[in-house]
Amino acid sequence: MSSYFLGIDVGSTSITSIIIDTKKRKVIESSTVNNLAEVTKLKDKKLGRSEWNMDKIFSGVVETIKTTIDKSKISPEAIGITGQQQGLQLFNKDNEGVGNFISWQDQRCKERFNSKTYIEIMAEMGGATISENQLPFFQNTGCPLVTGYTAPLLFWLKNNNELDEKLTACTAPEFIASKLTDTTPVTDPTDALSWGVFNLNKNDWNYDLIKSLNLKRSSFLEIKNSCSIIGKVTKFISEKTNLKEGTPVSIASGDHQCSFAGTVNNYYDTVAINVGTGGQTSVFHEKIIPRSWLELRPFIQKGYLLAGVGTVGGRSFRVLKNFVQRLIFDMTDINLESDLIYEKLINLANKSLENSSGLNVSALFTGSRENYKAKGKINKITQENFFIENITLALINSMAFELHKAYIESLKCGINKKNILVGSGNGLKKNILLQNALSSKFGLSINIGKNNEEAAIGAALCSGVAVNKYSDIFNASKSFVN
């Protein structure tokens, strides 16, 4: 067996394919394209909708695979897939996509119907636990009810007479895996958890809950084990990508879990911070434990990640970038590139490190798991400190505070103190001030992985496990991650 494996990450911002060399323990080739498949109408964007064309997403996947194969001249042993593990794509009995893909960023379930949001109605129908300021959750599901998760989106479609009940739901990576192999989409526990109606104790759908929500059992995918082979690359895909026909494809797994597997060498003594479009603080635990306002997500093959998710991330910094970008355009008709604005903001904030401005920012622009009603704030403004560099630095410090708070909460849940801090994701790798702020908060030096595209690495490692290159994902991470 060769040492080459292909990993695909179907992200919100970009789509990436990589080839890893398990002997050299590094990524040897990669290709990334921007995910330009969003088709949300302007009037729907104002309502918080987020819809995408799955055919365009798949075209992006095909393009990155072909580029990676053509550049490397390598035929991988197997292919692993990951990506945004929430959202909704409907498909028919012929495995053809029907309608747009609704992404995890979609806010339609916060809309009101007869004075209550769809999340609140769903919670009441299913007998969810409801605490003040926290999102409702169903028992044993490991996560709260969140707009953008798959089951709430199904519920919204059902209650707006937009759901053809002959169709089945899946997420983007699950659909992409089926397209590569011409098989019916399936899911694994790492993805199924983020639908919102997965029973952690039974490792299966909570069908009684699904019935109470007036959703049909047939709308939900078959659940299979992580790191299992779901099919092989078809002749059609081989001709489009130059992949070898018959190459095994492993089941899609969640990007959060794959990122952990592609970043962490020592699962038991590490707290992992990932900052991409979203952000997570994660620790591994072998058994189900009380989770407080955190999420308890099945890990690949066994164990769980106790994680603070969805509070802050790259999109938090993007709020400030968008403000600056629009202000400059409205004042000067100059549309500065986003990367330039990010770079300038960080450079300016770095200069303000020398002086404590006293200005304080809360980065909770979309609320948090602890308090979904929370809003972003700027406090302690004076005429001496109201400058963009101080706002930027305070925003970055707020992001570090929220990511660290999740770790502190995990300790309260019974997790042992960790001695290793690992960081990943472009939102962290490109922001030295955030790295420094996290090191200060945790009291640990932050280790930033040498390889980029950690989620795709994790997916590639999953495919290695699937074809018995590794005995399990634990061994795969230990063997590959430096």
XYZ file of C-alpha atoms in Angstrom:
482
model
C 0.000 0.000 0.000
C 1.318 3.456 -0.900
C 1.560 6.337 1.556
C -0.710 8.748 -0.370
C -4.260 9.682 0.618
C -6.635 12.363 -0.644
C -8.660 14.586 1.676
C -11.488 16.911 0.592
C -12.904 19.758 2.701
C -16.192 21.260 1.464
C -16.084 24.509 3.426
C -18.301 27.561 3.573
C -15.599 29.937 2.359
C -13.493 27.621 0.224
C -13.243 24.104 -1.167
C -9.954 22.242 -0.813
C -8.416 18.963 -1.908
C -5.061 17.779 -0.555
C -2.790 14.763 -0.843
C -0.905 13.682 2.262
C 2.206 11.527 2.377
C 1.991 9.403 5.510
C 5.719 8.582 5.376
C 6.827 12.211 5.191
C 3.951 13.227 7.516
C 2.985 16.246 5.494
C 0.734 17.636 2.803
C 2.536 17.272 -0.516
C -0.029 18.833 -2.846
C -3.197 20.871 -2.524
C -5.676 22.927 -4.459
C -8.198 25.443 -3.149
C -10.943 27.437 -4.836
C -13.252 29.992 -3.306
C -16.743 28.687 -2.680
C -18.663 31.027 -4.961
C -21.823 28.937 -5.073
C -24.027 31.190 -2.936
C -27.272 32.063 -4.704
C -29.152 33.817 -1.881
C -31.343 36.579 -3.241
C -30.730 40.053 -1.798
C -34.178 40.219 -0.202
C -33.577 36.815 1.412
C -30.121 37.832 2.671
C -31.804 40.614 4.588
C -33.908 37.921 6.273
C -30.788 35.968 7.248
C -31.161 33.275 4.593
C -28.156 31.424 3.184
C -28.717 29.286 0.079
C -26.164 27.716 -2.245
C -26.113 25.850 -5.542
C -24.897 22.301 -4.873
C -23.974 21.688 -8.504
C -21.564 24.635 -8.322
C -20.159 23.309 -5.051
C -19.593 19.929 -6.661
C -17.915 21.587 -9.644
C -15.533 23.218 -7.198
C -14.779 19.831 -5.646
C -14.091 18.290 -9.064
C -11.830 21.198 -10.022
C -9.709 20.941 -6.870
C -9.394 17.164 -7.159
C -8.297 17.357 -10.794
C -5.797 20.119 -10.109
C -4.323 18.207 -7.178
C -4.031 14.956 -9.117
C -2.624 16.632 -12.241
C -0.014 18.576 -10.265
C 1.096 15.675 -8.082
C 0.885 12.878 -10.665
C -0.154 10.683 -7.727
C -2.956 8.146 -7.495
C -4.152 8.095 -3.867
C -4.967 4.864 -2.051
C -8.268 6.222 -0.738
C -10.322 9.406 -0.410
C -11.790 11.020 2.700
C -14.357 13.827 2.813
C -15.331 16.436 5.377
C -16.957 19.840 5.431
C -19.687 21.907 7.007
C -21.537 19.371 9.118
C -24.831 21.212 9.355
C -27.176 22.575 6.732
C -29.612 20.791 4.425
C -29.624 19.376 0.915
C -32.679 17.433 -0.226
C -32.354 14.619 -2.773
C -34.718 12.223 -4.541
C -34.810 8.444 -5.024
C -32.319 8.791 -7.893
C -29.880 10.573 -5.544
C -30.305 13.824 -7.457
C -30.221 17.070 -5.519
C -33.530 18.929 -5.305
C -33.534 22.651 -4.541
C -30.758 24.760 -3.114
C -28.445 23.735 -0.303
C -29.360 25.663 2.865
C -26.182 26.325 4.821
C -25.515 26.256 8.562
C -25.392 30.077 8.517
C -29.098 30.287 7.612
C -31.219 32.064 10.233
C -34.744 31.268 9.042
C -35.595 29.170 12.093
C -35.374 32.337 14.191
C -38.330 33.726 12.249
C -41.588 33.980 14.145
C -44.838 32.164 13.516
C -47.774 33.193 15.734
C -45.437 35.058 18.140
C -42.924 32.205 18.593
C -39.805 31.299 16.647
C -39.695 28.009 14.797
C -36.998 26.851 17.223
C -39.339 27.581 20.148
C -42.249 25.777 18.478
C -40.029 22.788 17.702
C -38.796 22.760 21.299
C -42.319 22.687 22.695
C -43.494 19.932 20.355
C -40.505 17.743 21.173
C -40.499 18.385 24.925
C -37.137 20.142 24.972
C -35.467 21.395 28.118
C -35.653 25.175 28.206
C -33.419 27.309 30.445
C -33.367 31.078 30.718
C -31.122 32.692 28.090
C -29.953 29.316 26.758
C -31.059 27.602 23.595
C -33.518 24.727 24.125
C -32.227 21.190 23.768
C -33.626 17.670 23.621
C -32.337 15.174 26.143
C -29.376 12.983 25.117
C -28.760 14.855 21.866
C -25.476 16.476 22.916
C -26.336 19.838 21.381
C -28.944 22.600 21.554
C -31.514 23.390 18.895
C -29.754 25.763 16.544
C -31.036 27.461 13.438
C -28.989 26.105 10.539
C -28.893 22.571 11.919
C -30.472 19.995 9.646
C -33.557 18.911 11.606
C -34.675 22.496 12.399
C -34.380 23.341 8.695
C -36.505 20.304 7.831
C -39.014 21.460 10.440
C -39.160 24.954 8.906
C -39.709 23.566 5.406
C -42.393 21.204 6.683
C -44.283 23.984 8.453
C -44.086 26.286 5.462
C -45.365 23.620 3.063
C -42.028 23.553 1.224
C -41.047 19.976 2.044
C -41.759 17.180 -0.403
C -41.857 14.221 1.968
C -40.724 11.856 -0.767
C -37.301 13.488 -0.501
C -34.469 12.722 1.911
C -32.137 15.168 3.665
C -28.364 15.234 3.888
C -25.501 17.659 4.458
C -23.077 18.928 1.804
C -20.177 16.481 2.442
C -22.552 13.510 2.509
C -23.992 14.550 -0.845
C -20.541 15.090 -2.377
C -19.443 11.620 -1.234
C -22.486 10.102 -2.934
C -21.745 11.984 -6.166
C -18.192 10.635 -6.296
C -19.399 7.054 -5.855
C -22.906 7.087 -7.366
C -24.333 5.764 -4.099
C -27.124 6.902 -1.793
C -25.939 9.462 0.795
C -25.268 8.078 4.278
C -24.076 9.718 7.476
C -21.871 8.839 10.438
C -22.332 9.845 14.108
C -19.989 12.849 13.807
C -22.294 14.406 11.221
C -25.586 13.027 12.550
C -25.133 14.787 15.897
C -25.404 18.171 14.206
C -28.866 17.423 12.874
C -30.175 18.056 16.415
C -32.167 14.817 16.913
C -29.393 12.236 17.330
C -29.487 10.099 20.487
C -25.991 9.945 21.976
C -26.821 7.036 24.267
C -28.205 4.859 21.484
C -25.869 6.154 18.769
C -28.874 6.429 16.467
C -31.672 8.785 15.499
C -34.261 9.508 18.169
C -37.202 8.295 16.113
C -39.769 9.026 18.838
C -38.601 12.621 18.877
C -38.653 12.801 15.093
C -42.244 11.539 15.122
C -43.274 14.113 17.745
C -42.016 16.853 15.430
C -44.226 15.536 12.603
C -41.162 14.713 10.553
C -40.885 11.483 8.620
C -38.379 8.765 9.362
C -37.674 8.482 5.635
C -36.277 12.033 5.605
C -33.273 10.859 7.639
C -30.177 9.067 6.393
C -28.892 5.638 7.301
C -26.161 5.958 9.937
C -22.956 4.002 9.349
C -19.684 3.740 11.240
C -17.011 6.397 10.856
C -14.058 5.388 8.654
C -16.127 2.926 6.645
C -16.002 2.607 2.867
C -19.206 3.825 1.202
C -18.243 3.161 -2.404
C -15.647 3.640 -5.108
C -14.845 6.359 -7.608
C -16.966 5.856 -10.726
C -15.757 5.863 -14.311
C -17.554 9.167 -14.901
C -15.763 10.843 -11.977
C -12.468 9.243 -12.980
C -12.695 10.832 -16.424
C -13.450 14.248 -14.917
C -10.780 14.246 -12.213
C -8.086 11.794 -13.355
C -8.633 9.818 -10.172
C -8.203 6.093 -10.657
C -11.556 4.397 -11.221
C -12.380 2.191 -8.252
C -10.493 4.245 -5.658
C -12.204 3.675 -2.261
C -14.107 6.596 -0.719
C -14.698 6.673 3.035
C -17.822 8.043 4.674
C -17.937 11.811 5.244
C -17.172 12.961 8.790
C -17.677 16.299 10.523
C -15.144 19.052 9.887
C -14.845 19.776 13.593
C -13.817 16.212 14.411
C -11.596 15.923 11.327
C -9.832 19.147 12.217
C -9.110 17.760 15.699
C -7.784 14.512 14.190
C -5.608 16.450 11.751
C -4.209 18.767 14.424
C -3.822 16.870 17.681
C -1.195 14.233 18.409
C -2.102 13.606 22.052
C -5.890 13.463 22.409
C -5.873 13.116 26.197
C -3.754 16.125 27.220
C -4.670 18.716 24.600
C -7.119 21.584 24.317
C -7.576 22.441 20.651
C -8.647 25.831 19.319
C -9.875 26.067 15.748
C -10.790 29.387 14.190
C -12.140 29.311 10.661
C -15.420 30.910 9.662
C -16.657 29.699 13.027
C -14.625 28.744 16.071
C -14.347 25.858 18.519
C -12.612 25.059 21.766
C -12.403 21.269 22.063
C -11.235 18.610 24.508
C -11.481 14.852 24.084
C -13.221 12.559 26.559
C -13.858 8.836 26.315
C -17.324 8.781 27.870
C -20.574 10.730 27.881
C -20.490 13.409 30.609
C -22.709 16.365 31.579
C -22.086 19.144 29.067
C -23.543 22.334 30.608
C -23.910 24.851 27.722
C -21.174 23.164 25.700
C -21.766 20.586 22.970
C -20.841 16.922 23.356
C -20.102 15.600 19.880
C -19.260 12.012 18.924
C -15.652 11.718 17.852
C -14.454 9.587 14.965
C -14.924 5.874 15.824
C -15.103 6.334 19.614
C -15.101 8.941 22.344
C -16.459 12.497 22.304
C -15.398 16.099 21.889
C -16.701 18.434 24.575
C -16.674 21.759 22.801
C -17.585 25.387 22.934
C -18.855 26.181 19.444
C -20.609 28.873 17.492
C -19.809 31.816 19.760
C -16.884 33.529 18.045
C -14.738 32.816 15.008
C -13.473 34.309 11.800
C -16.906 35.718 11.102
C -16.602 37.808 14.315
C -13.553 39.583 12.901
C -15.326 39.777 9.555
C -18.017 41.984 11.118
C -15.392 44.637 11.827
C -13.752 44.155 8.426
C -17.113 44.622 6.680
C -17.766 47.804 8.654
C -14.410 49.297 7.692
C -14.719 48.149 4.078
C -18.147 49.692 3.649
C -17.223 52.890 5.454
C -14.245 53.451 3.153
C -16.343 52.670 0.071
C -19.193 54.961 1.120
C -16.766 57.795 1.864
C -14.362 57.407 -1.058
C -15.874 55.005 -3.639
C -12.766 52.839 -3.127
C -13.428 49.150 -2.524
C -10.395 47.792 -0.681
C -9.576 44.091 -0.815
C -10.633 42.152 2.278
C -7.170 40.657 2.864
C -5.625 44.120 2.870
C -8.129 45.366 5.436
C -7.500 42.379 7.729
C -3.739 42.962 7.487
C -4.042 46.678 8.215
C -6.378 46.114 11.172
C -3.972 43.646 12.769
C -0.990 45.940 12.179
C -2.827 48.890 13.706
C -3.967 46.829 16.685
C -0.431 45.637 17.240
C 0.654 49.255 17.729
C -2.030 49.831 20.364
C -0.652 46.963 22.478
C 1.721 49.414 24.130
C -1.125 51.464 25.583
C -4.068 50.089 27.530
C -7.002 52.012 26.124
C -9.593 50.693 28.563
C -12.035 50.221 25.688
C -13.949 46.949 25.878
C -15.681 44.950 23.119
C -17.985 41.934 23.262
C -17.764 39.809 20.103
C -21.095 38.029 20.683
C -22.705 39.361 17.509
C -24.953 36.303 17.118
C -25.320 35.390 20.786
C -23.718 32.377 22.419
C -24.604 28.905 23.651
C -24.493 30.283 27.188
C -26.743 33.229 26.344
C -28.369 33.184 22.922
C -29.840 36.646 23.548
C -26.400 38.242 23.945
C -25.384 41.008 21.553
C -22.101 42.582 20.561
C -21.073 45.653 22.548
C -18.492 48.410 22.740
C -18.066 49.753 26.273
C -15.967 52.352 28.066
C -15.638 54.630 25.065
C -13.859 57.920 25.631
C -12.669 60.616 23.273
C -9.122 59.423 23.944
C -9.636 55.739 23.049
C -12.270 55.655 20.299
C -9.910 54.570 17.528
C -10.056 51.636 15.127
C -6.856 50.069 16.491
C -8.302 49.938 20.012
C -11.587 48.506 18.780
C -9.699 45.843 16.806
C -7.510 44.810 19.737
C -10.459 44.702 22.111
C -12.414 42.563 19.636
C -9.527 40.090 19.357
C -9.207 39.930 23.145
C -12.945 39.269 23.401
C -12.635 36.349 20.990
C -9.826 34.883 23.113
C -11.896 35.388 26.249
C -14.882 33.491 24.839
C -12.748 30.608 23.524
C -11.029 30.295 26.911
C -14.357 30.480 28.748
C -15.452 27.292 26.985
C -12.354 25.500 28.295
C -13.054 26.688 31.843
C -16.607 25.364 31.504
C -15.267 21.971 30.355
C -13.208 21.754 33.555
C -16.395 22.343 35.550
C -17.967 19.439 33.641
C -15.256 17.082 34.880
C -12.548 17.327 32.219
C -8.982 17.110 33.532
C -6.731 20.136 33.128
C -4.783 20.067 29.846
C -1.116 20.894 29.382
C -0.976 21.286 25.591
C -2.608 24.090 23.600
C -2.938 23.521 19.856
C -4.281 26.029 17.348
C -5.569 25.581 13.801
C -7.628 27.298 11.132
C -6.760 30.266 8.943
C -8.644 32.639 11.239
C -6.058 31.849 13.908
C -2.964 31.158 11.801
C -3.194 34.553 10.109
C -3.841 36.471 13.333
C -0.753 36.628 15.551
C -2.555 38.869 18.038
C -5.244 36.246 18.579
C -2.549 33.593 19.048
C -0.863 35.743 21.681
C -4.124 36.532 23.429
C -4.981 32.822 23.649
C -1.541 31.935 25.014
C -1.991 34.580 27.678
C -5.490 33.400 28.629
C -4.568 29.714 28.814
C -1.137 30.243 30.325
C 0.288 27.895 27.705
C 2.396 28.301 24.588
C 0.192 27.786 21.568
C 1.354 25.202 19.039
C 0.307 26.040 15.484
C 0.452 23.037 13.172
C 2.976 23.024 10.339
C 0.400 21.715 7.879
C -2.498 23.785 6.623
C -5.997 22.453 5.898
C -6.267 20.399 9.066
C -9.836 19.254 8.425
C -8.853 17.854 5.020
C -5.884 16.120 6.686
C -8.274 14.528 9.173
C -10.488 13.357 6.318
C -7.486 11.850 4.528
C -6.492 10.060 7.747
C -10.045 8.684 8.020
C -9.655 7.164 4.572
C -6.360 5.640 5.685
C -8.145 3.967 8.586
C -10.890 2.803 6.208
C -8.411 0.832 4.084
C -6.454 -0.442 7.118
C -3.400 1.764 6.680
C -3.950 2.587 10.357
C -5.635 0.527 13.056
C -7.825 3.459 14.141
C -8.019 7.244 14.015
C -6.076 7.573 17.293
C -3.129 5.755 15.755
C -3.484 7.757 12.541
C -3.222 11.114 14.323
C -0.361 9.957 16.525
C 1.548 8.673 13.496
C 0.957 11.677 11.223
C 0.654 14.826 13.340
C 4.000 16.334 14.325
